[in-house]
mmCIF file of C-alpha atoms and ligand atoms in Angstrom:
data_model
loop_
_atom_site.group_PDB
_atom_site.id
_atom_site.type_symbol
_atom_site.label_atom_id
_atom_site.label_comp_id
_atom_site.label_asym_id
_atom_site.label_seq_id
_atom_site.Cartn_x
_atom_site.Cartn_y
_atom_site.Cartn_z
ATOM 1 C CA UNK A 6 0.000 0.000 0.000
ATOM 2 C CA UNK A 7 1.148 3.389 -0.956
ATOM 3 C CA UNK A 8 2.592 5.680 2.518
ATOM 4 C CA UNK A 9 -0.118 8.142 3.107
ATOM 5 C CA UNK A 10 1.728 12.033 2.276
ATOM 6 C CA UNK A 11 2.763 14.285 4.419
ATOM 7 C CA UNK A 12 1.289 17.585 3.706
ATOM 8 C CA UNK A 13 2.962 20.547 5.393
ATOM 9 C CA UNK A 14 1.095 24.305 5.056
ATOM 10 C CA UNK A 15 4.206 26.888 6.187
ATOM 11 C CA UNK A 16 4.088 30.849 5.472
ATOM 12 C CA UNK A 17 4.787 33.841 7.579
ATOM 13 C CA UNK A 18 1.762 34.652 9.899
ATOM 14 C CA UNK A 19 -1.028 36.810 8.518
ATOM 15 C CA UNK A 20 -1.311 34.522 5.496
ATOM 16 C CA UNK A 21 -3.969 32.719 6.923
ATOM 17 C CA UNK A 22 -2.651 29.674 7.339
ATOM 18 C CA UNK A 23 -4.954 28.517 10.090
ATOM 19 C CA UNK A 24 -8.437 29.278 8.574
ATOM 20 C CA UNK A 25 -7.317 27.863 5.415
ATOM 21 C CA UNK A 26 -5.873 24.290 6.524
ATOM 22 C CA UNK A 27 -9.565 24.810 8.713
ATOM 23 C CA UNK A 28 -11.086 24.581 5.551
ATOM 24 C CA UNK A 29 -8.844 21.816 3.447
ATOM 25 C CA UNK A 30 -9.801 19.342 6.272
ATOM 26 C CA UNK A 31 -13.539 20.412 6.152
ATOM 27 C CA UNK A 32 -14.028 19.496 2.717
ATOM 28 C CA UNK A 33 -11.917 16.415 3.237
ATOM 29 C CA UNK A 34 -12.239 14.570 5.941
ATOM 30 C CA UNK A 35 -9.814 11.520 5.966
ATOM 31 C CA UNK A 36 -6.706 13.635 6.915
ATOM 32 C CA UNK A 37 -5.085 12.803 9.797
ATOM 33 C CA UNK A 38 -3.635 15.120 12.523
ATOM 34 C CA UNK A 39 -0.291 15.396 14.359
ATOM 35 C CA UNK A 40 -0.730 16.735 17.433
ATOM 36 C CA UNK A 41 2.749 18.709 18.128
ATOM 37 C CA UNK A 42 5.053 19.536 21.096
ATOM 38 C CA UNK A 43 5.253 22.341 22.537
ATOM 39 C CA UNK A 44 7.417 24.519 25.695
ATOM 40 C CA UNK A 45 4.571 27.409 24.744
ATOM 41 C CA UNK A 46 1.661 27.850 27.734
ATOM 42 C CA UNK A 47 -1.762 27.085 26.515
ATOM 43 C CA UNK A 48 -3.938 30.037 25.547
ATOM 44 C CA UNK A 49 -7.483 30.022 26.881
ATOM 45 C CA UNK A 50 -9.496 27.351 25.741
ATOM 46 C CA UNK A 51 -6.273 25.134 24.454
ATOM 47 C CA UNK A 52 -6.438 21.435 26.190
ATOM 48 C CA UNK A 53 -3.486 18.916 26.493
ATOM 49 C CA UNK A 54 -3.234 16.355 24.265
ATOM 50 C CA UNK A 55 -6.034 18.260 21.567
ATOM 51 C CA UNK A 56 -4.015 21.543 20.498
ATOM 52 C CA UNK A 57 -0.856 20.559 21.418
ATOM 53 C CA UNK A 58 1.506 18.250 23.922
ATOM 54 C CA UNK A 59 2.204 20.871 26.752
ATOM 55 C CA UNK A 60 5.508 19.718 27.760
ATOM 56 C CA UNK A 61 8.612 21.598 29.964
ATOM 57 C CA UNK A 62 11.353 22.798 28.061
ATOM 58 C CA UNK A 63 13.890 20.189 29.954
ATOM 59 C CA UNK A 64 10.722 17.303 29.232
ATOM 60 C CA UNK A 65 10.918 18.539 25.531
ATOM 61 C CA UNK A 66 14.847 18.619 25.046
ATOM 62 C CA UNK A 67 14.462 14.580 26.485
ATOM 63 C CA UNK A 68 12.179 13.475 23.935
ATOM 64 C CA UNK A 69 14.082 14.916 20.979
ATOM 65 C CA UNK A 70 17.093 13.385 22.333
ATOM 66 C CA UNK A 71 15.266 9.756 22.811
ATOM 67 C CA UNK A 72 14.090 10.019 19.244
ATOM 68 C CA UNK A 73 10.690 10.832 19.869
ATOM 69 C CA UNK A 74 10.525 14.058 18.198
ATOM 70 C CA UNK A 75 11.183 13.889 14.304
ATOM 71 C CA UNK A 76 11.874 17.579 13.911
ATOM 72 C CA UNK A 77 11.818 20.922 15.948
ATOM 73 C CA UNK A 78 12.279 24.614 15.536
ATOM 74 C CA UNK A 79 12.016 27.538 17.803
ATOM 75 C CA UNK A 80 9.309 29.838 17.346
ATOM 76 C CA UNK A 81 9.202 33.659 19.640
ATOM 77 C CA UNK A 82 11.077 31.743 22.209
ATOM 78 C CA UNK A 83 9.369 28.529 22.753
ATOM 79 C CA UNK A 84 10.082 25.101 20.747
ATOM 80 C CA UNK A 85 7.655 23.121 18.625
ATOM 81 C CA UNK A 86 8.018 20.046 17.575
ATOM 82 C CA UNK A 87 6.463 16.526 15.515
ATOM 83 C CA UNK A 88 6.104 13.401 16.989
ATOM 84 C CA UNK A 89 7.736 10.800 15.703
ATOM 85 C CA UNK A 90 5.753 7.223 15.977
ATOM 86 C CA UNK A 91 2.430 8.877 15.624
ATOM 87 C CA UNK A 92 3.524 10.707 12.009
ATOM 88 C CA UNK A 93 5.286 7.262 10.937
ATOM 89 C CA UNK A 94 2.087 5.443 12.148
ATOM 90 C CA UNK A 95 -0.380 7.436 10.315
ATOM 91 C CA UNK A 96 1.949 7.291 6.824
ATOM 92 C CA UNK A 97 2.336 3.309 7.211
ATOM 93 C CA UNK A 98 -1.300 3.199 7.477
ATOM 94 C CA UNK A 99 -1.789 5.018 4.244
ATOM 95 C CA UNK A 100 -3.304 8.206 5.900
ATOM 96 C CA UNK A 101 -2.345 11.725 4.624
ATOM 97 C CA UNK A 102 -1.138 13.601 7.366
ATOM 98 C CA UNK A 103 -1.345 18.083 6.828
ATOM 99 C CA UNK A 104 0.358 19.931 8.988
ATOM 100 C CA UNK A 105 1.365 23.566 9.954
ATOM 101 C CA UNK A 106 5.222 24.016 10.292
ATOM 102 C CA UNK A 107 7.803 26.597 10.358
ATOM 103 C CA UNK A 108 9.584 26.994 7.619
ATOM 104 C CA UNK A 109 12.664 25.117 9.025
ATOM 105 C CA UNK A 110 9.570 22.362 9.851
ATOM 106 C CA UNK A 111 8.978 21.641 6.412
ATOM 107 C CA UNK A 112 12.634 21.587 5.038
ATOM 108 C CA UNK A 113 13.565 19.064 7.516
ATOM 109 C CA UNK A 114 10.333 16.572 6.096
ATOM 110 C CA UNK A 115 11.338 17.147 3.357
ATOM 111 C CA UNK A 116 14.761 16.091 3.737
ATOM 112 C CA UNK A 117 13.846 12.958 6.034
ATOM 113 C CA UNK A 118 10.843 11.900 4.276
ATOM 114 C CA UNK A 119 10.192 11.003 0.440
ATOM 115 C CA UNK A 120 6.467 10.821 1.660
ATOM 116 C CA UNK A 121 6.615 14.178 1.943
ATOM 117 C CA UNK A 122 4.847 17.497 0.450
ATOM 118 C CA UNK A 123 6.094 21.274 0.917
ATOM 119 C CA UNK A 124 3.610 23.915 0.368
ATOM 120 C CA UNK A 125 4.233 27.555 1.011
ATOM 121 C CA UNK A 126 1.352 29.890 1.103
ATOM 122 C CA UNK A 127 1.914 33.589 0.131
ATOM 123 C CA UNK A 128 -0.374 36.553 1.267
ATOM 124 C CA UNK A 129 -0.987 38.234 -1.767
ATOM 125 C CA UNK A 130 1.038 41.118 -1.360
ATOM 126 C CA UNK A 131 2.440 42.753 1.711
ATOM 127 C CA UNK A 132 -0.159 45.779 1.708
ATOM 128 C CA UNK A 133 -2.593 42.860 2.077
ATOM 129 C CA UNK A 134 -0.495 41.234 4.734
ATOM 130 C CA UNK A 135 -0.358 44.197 6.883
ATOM 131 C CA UNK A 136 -3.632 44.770 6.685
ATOM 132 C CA UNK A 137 -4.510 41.249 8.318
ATOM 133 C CA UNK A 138 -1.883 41.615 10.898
ATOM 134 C CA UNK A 139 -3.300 45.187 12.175
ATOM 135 C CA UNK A 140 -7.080 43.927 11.234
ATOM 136 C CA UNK A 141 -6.326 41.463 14.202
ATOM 137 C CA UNK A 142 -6.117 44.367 16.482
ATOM 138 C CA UNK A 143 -4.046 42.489 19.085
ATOM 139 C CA UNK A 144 -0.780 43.680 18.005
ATOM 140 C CA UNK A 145 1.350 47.231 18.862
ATOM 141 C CA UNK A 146 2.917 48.796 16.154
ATOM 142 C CA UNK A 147 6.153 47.555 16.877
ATOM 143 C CA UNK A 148 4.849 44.461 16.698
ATOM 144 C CA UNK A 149 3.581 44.389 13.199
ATOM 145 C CA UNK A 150 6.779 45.976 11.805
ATOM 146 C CA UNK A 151 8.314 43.194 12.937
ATOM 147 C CA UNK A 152 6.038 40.554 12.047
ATOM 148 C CA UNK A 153 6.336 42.221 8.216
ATOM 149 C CA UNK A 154 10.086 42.080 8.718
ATOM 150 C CA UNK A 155 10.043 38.868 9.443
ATOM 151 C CA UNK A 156 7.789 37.556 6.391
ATOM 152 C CA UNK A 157 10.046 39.727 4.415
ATOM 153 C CA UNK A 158 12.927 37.473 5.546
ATOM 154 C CA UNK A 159 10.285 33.959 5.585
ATOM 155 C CA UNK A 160 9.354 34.604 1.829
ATOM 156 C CA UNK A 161 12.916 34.577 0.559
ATOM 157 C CA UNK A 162 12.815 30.831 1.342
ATOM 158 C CA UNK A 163 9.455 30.446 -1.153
ATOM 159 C CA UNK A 164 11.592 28.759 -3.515
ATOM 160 C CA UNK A 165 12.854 25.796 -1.537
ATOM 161 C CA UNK A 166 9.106 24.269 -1.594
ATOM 162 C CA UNK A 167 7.551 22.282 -3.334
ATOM 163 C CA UNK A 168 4.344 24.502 -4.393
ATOM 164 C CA UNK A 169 3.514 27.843 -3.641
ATOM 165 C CA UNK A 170 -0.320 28.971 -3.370
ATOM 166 C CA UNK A 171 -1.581 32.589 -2.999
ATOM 167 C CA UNK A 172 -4.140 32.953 -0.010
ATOM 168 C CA UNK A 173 -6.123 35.670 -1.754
ATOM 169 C CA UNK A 174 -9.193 33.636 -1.263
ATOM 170 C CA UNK A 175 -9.960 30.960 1.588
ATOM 171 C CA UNK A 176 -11.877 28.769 -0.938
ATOM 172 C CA UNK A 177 -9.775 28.587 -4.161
ATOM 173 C CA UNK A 178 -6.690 28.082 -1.551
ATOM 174 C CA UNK A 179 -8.241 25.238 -0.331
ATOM 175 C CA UNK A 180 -8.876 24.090 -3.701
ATOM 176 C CA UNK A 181 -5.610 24.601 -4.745
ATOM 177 C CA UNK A 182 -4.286 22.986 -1.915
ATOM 178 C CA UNK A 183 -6.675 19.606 -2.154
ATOM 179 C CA UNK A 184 -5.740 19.548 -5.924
ATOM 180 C CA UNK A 185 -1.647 19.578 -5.317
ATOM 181 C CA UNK A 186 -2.275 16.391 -3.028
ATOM 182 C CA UNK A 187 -4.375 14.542 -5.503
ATOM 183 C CA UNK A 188 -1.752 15.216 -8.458
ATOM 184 C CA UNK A 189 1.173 13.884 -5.782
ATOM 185 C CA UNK A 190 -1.117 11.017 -5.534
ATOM 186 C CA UNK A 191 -0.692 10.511 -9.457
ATOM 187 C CA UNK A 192 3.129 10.207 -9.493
ATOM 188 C CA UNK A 193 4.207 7.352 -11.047
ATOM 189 C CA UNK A 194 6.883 7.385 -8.452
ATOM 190 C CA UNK A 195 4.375 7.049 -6.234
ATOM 191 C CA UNK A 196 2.631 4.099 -7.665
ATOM 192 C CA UNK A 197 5.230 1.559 -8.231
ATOM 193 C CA UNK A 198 2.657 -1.154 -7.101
ATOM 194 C CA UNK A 199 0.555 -0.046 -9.980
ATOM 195 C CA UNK A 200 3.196 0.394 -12.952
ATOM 196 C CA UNK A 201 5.086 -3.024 -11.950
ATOM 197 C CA UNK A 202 0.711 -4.395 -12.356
ATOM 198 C CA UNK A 203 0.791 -2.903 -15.634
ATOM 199 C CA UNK A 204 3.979 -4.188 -16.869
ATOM 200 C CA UNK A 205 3.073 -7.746 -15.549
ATOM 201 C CA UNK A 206 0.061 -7.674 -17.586
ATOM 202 C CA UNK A 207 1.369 -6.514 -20.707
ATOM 203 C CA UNK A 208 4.176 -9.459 -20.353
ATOM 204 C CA UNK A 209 1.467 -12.090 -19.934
ATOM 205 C CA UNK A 210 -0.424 -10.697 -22.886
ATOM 206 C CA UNK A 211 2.533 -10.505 -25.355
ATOM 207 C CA UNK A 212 2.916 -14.477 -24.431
ATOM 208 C CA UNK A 213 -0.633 -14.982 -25.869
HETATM 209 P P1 5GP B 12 1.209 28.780 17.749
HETATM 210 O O1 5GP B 12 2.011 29.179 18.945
HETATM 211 O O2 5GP B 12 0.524 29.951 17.101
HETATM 212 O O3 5GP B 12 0.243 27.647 18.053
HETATM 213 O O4 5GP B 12 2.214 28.196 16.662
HETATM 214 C C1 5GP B 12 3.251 28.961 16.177
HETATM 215 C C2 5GP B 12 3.854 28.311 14.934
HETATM 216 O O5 5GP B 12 4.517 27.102 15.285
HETATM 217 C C3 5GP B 12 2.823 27.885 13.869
HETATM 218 O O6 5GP B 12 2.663 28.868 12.913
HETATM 219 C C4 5GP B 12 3.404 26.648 13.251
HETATM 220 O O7 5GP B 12 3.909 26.939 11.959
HETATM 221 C C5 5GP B 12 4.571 26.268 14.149
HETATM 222 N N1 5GP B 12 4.496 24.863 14.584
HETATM 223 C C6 5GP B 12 3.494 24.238 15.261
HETATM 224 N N2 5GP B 12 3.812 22.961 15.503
HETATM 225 C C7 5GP B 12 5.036 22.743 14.946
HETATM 226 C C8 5GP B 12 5.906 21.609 14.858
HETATM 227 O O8 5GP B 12 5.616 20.503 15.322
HETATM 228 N N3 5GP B 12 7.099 21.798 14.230
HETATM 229 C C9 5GP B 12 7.471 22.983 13.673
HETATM 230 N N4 5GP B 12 8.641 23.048 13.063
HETATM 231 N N5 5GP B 12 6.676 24.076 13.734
HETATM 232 C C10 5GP B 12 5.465 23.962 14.362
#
């Protein structure tokens, strides 16, 4: 059976990430979730085990060192990181896994896995992007000029992934997004079972 993908969604924040990969797994409901690990404190509302693995920095630093984190990167100050049996599991199983990574996130699945999918999702243009970061209204001024600097600095990396889709609509991102995982699923490098069927077939009808 062919490894289920794994899907990761990275881009600087104010792209939308969130309420986009919200909407890929509401019109498609098979995906399956990694829950990651995190040194952050959950925000209101956030439970253990759901949202994230609430762990201490020291508890966090021990399971990447036992192998039980495939990949981490630091985010403002705190780390984030995959689980490793639970991703493996879910591939083995055939189950296509999306996820929302740093940039650093994806890079290293894409390194480690051939499984794997890199999407990068752009706001479509920076006028737009600040708009979304100061339509929040939770962020100073300060704040947002540093959040632009710093997708200034995240969009330079665009090129190292695999696809790159413009959020400047929720729906035809989705679309976009649901239609790079079915053409992955297409690859003949992805369907050795099937071409080695074909050529078996074609052998026992040449011998007729
Ligand atoms: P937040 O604190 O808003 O929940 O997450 C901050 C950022 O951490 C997200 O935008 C997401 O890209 C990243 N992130 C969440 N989980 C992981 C993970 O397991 N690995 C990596 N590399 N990044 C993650």
């Amino acid at each position: 059976m062919a490894k289920g993908l794994l899907v990761s969604i990275s881009g600087p924040s104010g792209t939308g990430k969130g309420s986009v990969l919200a909407r890929v797994k509401e019109k498609d409901q098979s995906f399956g979730t990694s829950i990651s690990v995190t040194t952050r404190e959950p925000r209101e509302g956030e439970k253990d085990g759901v949202d994230y693995y609430f762990k201490s920095k020291e508890e966090f630093m021990k399971m990447y060192e036992e192998g039980e984190i495939i990949e981490y990167d630091e985010f403002v100050g705190n780390y984030y990181g995959t689980p490793t049996v639970a991703l493996q599991d879910m591939s083995e199983a055939g189950t296509d896994v999306l996820m929302d990574l740093t940039i650093a996130g994806s890079m290293a699945l894409k390194e480690n896995f051939e499984q794997s999918v890199t999407i990068f999702l752009l706001a479509p243009s920076y006028e737009e992007l600040e708009k979304r970061l100061r339509g929040r209204g939770t962020d100073s001024d300060e704040a947002i000029n540093a959040r632009l600097e710093m997708a200034r600095q995240e969009t330079n990396y665009v090129g190292h992934f695999d696809y790159v889709v413009v959020n400047d609509d929720i729906e035809e991102a989705a679309n976009k997004i649901l239609a790079i995982i079915k053409a992955e699923k297409c690859r003949c490098a992805r369907n050795i079972d099937l071409l080695e069927d074909v050529l078996k077939i074609n052998k026992e009808m040449e011998g007729k």
